[in-house]
Tab-separated table of C-alpha atoms and ligand atoms in Angstrom:
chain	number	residue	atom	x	y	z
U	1	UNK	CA	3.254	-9.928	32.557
U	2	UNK	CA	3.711	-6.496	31.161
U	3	UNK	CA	0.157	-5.138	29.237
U	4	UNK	CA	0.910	-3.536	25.554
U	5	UNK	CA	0.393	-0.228	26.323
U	6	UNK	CA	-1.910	1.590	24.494
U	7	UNK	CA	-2.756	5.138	22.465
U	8	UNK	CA	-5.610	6.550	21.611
U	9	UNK	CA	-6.045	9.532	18.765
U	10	UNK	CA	-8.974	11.674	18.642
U	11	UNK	CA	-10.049	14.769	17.358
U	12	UNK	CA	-13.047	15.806	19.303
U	13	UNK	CA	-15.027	14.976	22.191
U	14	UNK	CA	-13.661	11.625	23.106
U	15	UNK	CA	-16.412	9.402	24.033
U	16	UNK	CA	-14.971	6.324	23.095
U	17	UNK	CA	-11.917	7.295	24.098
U	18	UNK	CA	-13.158	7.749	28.099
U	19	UNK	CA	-14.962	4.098	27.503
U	20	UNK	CA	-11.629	2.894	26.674
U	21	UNK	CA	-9.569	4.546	29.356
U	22	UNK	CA	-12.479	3.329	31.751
U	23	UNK	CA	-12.642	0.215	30.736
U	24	UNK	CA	-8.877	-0.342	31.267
U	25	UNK	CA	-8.854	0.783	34.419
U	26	UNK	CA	-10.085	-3.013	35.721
U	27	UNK	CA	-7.591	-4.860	36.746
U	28	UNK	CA	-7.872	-7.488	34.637
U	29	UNK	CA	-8.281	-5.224	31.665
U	30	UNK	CA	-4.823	-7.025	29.261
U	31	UNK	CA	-4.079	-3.373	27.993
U	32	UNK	CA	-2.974	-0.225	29.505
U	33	UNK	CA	-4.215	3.351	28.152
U	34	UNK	CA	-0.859	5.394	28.320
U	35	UNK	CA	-1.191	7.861	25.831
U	36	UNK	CA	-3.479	10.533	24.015
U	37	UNK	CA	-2.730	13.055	21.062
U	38	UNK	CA	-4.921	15.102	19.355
U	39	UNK	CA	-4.473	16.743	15.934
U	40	UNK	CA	-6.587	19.576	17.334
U	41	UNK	CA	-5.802	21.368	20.368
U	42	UNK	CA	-8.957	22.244	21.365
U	43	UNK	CA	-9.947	18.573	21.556
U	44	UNK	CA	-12.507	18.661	24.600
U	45	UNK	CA	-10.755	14.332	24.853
U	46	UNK	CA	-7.676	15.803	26.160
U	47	UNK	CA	-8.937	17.450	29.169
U	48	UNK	CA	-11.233	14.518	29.987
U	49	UNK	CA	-8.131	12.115	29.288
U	50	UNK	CA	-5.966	14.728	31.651
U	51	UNK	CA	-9.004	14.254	34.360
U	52	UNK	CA	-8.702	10.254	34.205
U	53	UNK	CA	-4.785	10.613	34.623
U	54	UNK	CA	-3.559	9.653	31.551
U	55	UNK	CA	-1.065	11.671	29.365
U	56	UNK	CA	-2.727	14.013	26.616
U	57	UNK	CA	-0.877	15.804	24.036
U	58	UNK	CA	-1.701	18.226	21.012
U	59	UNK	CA	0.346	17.331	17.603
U	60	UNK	CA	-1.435	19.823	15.172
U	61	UNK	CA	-0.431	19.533	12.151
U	62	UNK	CA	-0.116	23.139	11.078
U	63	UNK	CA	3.431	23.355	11.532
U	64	UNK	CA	3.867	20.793	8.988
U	65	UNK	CA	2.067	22.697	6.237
U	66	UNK	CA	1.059	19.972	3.456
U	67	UNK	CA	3.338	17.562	4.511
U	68	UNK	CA	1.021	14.663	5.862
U	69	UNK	CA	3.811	12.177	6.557
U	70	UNK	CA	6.129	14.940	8.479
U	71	UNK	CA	3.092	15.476	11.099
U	72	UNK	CA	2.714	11.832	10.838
U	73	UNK	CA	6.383	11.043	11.697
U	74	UNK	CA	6.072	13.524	14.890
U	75	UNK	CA	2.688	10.927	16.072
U	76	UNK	CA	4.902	8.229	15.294
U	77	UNK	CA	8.182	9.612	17.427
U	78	UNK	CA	5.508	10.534	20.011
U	79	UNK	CA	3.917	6.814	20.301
U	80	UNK	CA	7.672	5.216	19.850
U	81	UNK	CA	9.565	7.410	22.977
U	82	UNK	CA	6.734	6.170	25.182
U	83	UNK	CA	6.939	2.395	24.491
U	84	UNK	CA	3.250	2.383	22.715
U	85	UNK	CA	2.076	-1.213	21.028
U	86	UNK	CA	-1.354	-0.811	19.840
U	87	UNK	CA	-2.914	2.699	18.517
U	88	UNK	CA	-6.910	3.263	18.568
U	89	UNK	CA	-8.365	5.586	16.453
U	90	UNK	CA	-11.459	7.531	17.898
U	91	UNK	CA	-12.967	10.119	15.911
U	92	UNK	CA	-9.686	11.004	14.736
U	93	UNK	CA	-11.123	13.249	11.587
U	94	UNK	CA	-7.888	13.200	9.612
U	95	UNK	CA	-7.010	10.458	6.588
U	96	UNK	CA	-3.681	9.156	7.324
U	97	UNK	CA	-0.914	8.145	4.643
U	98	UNK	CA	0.526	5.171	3.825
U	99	UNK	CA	3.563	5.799	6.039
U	100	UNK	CA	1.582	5.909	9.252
U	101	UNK	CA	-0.800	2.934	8.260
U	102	UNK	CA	2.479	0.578	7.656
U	103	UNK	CA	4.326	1.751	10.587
U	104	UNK	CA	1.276	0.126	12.967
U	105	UNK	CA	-0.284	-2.670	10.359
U	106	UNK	CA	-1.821	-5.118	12.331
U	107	UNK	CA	-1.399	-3.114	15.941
U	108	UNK	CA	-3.693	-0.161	14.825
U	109	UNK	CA	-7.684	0.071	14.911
U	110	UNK	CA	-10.558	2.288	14.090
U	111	UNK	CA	-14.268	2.620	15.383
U	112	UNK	CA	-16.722	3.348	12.789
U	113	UNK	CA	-20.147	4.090	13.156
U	114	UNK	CA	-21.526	1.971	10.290
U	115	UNK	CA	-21.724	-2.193	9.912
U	116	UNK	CA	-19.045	-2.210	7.384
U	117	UNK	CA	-18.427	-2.991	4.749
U	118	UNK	CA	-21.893	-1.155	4.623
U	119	UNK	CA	-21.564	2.958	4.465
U	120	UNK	CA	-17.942	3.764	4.929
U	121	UNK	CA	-16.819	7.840	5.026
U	122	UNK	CA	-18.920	10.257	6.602
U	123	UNK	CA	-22.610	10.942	7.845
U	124	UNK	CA	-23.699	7.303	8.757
U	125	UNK	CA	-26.138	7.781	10.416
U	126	UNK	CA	-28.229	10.076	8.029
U	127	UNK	CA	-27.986	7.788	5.055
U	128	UNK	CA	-28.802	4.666	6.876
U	129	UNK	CA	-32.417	6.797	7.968
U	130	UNK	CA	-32.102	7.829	3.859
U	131	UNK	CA	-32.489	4.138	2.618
U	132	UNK	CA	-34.911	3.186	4.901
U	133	UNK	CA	-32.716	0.607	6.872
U	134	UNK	CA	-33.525	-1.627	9.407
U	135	UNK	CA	-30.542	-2.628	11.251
U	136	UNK	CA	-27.480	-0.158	12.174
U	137	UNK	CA	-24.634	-0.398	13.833
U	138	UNK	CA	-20.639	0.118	14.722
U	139	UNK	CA	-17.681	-2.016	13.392
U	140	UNK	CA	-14.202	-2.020	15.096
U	141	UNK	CA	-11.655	-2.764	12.069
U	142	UNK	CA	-7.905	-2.740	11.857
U	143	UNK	CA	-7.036	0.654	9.668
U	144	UNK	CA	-5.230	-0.441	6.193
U	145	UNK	CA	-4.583	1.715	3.407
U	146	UNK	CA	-8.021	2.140	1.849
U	147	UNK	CA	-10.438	3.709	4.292
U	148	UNK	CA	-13.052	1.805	6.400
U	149	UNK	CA	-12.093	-1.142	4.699
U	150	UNK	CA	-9.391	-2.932	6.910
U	151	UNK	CA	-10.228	-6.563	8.569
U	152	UNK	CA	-13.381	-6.504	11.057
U	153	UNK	CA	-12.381	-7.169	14.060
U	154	UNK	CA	-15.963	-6.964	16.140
U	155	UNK	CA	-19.262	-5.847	14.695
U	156	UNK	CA	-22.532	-4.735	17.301
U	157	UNK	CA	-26.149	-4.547	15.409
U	158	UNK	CA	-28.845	-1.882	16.367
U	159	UNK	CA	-32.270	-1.532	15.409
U	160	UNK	CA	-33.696	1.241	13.383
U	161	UNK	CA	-36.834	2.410	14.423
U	162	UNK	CA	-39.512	4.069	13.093
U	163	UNK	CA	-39.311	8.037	13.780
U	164	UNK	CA	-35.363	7.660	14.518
U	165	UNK	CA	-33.794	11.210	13.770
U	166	UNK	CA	-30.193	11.149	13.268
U	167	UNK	CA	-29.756	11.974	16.841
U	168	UNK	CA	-31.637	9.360	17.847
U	169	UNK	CA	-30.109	6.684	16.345
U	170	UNK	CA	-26.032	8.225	16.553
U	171	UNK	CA	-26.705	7.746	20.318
U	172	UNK	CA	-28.115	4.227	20.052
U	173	UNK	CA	-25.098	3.253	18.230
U	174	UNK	CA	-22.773	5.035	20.676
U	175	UNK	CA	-23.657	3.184	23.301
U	176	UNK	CA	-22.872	0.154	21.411
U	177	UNK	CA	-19.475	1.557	20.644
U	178	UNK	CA	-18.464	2.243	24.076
U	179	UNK	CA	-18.796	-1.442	24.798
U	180	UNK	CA	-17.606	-2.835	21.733
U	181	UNK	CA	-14.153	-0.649	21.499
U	182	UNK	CA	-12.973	-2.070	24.976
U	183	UNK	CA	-13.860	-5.924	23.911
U	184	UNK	CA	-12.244	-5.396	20.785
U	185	UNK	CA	-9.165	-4.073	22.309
U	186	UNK	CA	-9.056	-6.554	24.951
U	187	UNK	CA	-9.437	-9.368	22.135
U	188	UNK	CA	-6.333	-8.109	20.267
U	189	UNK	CA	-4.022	-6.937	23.122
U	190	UNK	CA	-5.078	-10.723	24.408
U	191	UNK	CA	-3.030	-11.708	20.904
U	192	UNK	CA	-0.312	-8.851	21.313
U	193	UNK	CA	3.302	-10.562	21.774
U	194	UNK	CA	5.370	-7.646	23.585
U	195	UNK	CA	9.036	-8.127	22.862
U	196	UNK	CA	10.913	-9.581	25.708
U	197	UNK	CA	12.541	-7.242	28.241
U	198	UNK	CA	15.686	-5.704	27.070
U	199	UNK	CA	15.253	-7.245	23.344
S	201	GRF	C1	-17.793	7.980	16.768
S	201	GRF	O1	-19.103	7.871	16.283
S	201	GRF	C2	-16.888	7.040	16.018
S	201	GRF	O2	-17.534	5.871	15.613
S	201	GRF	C3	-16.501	7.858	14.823
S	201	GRF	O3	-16.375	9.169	15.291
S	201	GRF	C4	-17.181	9.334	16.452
S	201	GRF	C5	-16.267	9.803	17.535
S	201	GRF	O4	-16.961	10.163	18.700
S	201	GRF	N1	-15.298	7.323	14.229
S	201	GRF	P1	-16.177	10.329	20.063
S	201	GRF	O5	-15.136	11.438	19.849
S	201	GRF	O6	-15.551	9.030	20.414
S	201	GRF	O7	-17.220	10.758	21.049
């Protein structure tokens, strides 16, 4: 059987990213990690991505001026030509449009470091410390329209303790997100019906 074949887009450093790639490098991993892009060329994920031999490509979207969808449709021909069936989002710092979101409803996901629907957008980890919180954590959702509010998909729960800094407790999460991005993945690809062979 053929495993959906997967790509991941990031903006940064790629952590999750690498856990993903690693994590389907098993065998019996159901998805294959074909694909990168990065809206920023400087991405330190696309040289790590290169290192674990999987394709990584740049699509900034400065050519495209204001044109969101345009830059979006360049992704999209990018994921299409290479056969792509699911699309992870990991730290990829850009809000997408509609046109992007409906293109891969239901087949793309996001990693957020928050137990949604608790503290969507930015700086997580800094206002959970602000209101005193207990428990923390990292959601894997599928994207819709509205941001950091699609379906959960898989949820992982840390503590906060006292004295956390921010530092602290982002890298307590993110060691819950490299585990729970690969299960999450493997859940759905799992679900994933590829279309037959020359359909
Ligand atoms: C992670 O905390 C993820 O939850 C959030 O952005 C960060 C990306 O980090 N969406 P990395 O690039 O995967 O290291």
């Amino acid at each position: 059987m053929p495993k959906p074949r997967v790509a991941i887009l990031i903006s940064g450093r790629g952590s999750n990213m690498e856990a993903l790639i690693r994590a389907a490098r098993e065998a019996d991993y159901p998805a294959e990690v074909a694909l990168v892009i990065s809206n920023k060329e400087d991405a330190a994920g696309l040289e790590i991505a290169r290192g674990l031999g999987v394709e990584a490509l740049a699509v900034p979207a400065r050519p495209f001026g204001r044109d969101r969808e345009a830059h979006e449709r360049a992704i999209d021909a990018a994921l299409v030509e290479r056969n792509i069936a699911i699309v992870c989002l990991a730290g990829y710092m850009r809000l997408l449009t509609p046109y992007l979101v409906k293109r891969w409803a239901g087949r793309m996901l996001n990693i957020h470091p928050s137990l949604l629907p608790a503290y969507p957008g930015v700086d997580t980890h800094a206002r959970v410390l602000a209101a005193g919180e207990a428990a923390h954590g990292c959601t894997v959702h599928l994207v819709t329209e509205e941001m950091d509010a699609g379906p959960v998909l898989a949820q992982a729960r840390v503590a906060v303790l006292p004295g956390d800094s921010e530092q602290v407790l982002a890298a307590r999460v993110l060691v819950q997100e490299h585990r729970l991005y690969p299960e999450a993945l493997a859940a759905l690809a799992r679900k994933i019906r590829l279309p037959e062979a020359g359909a």
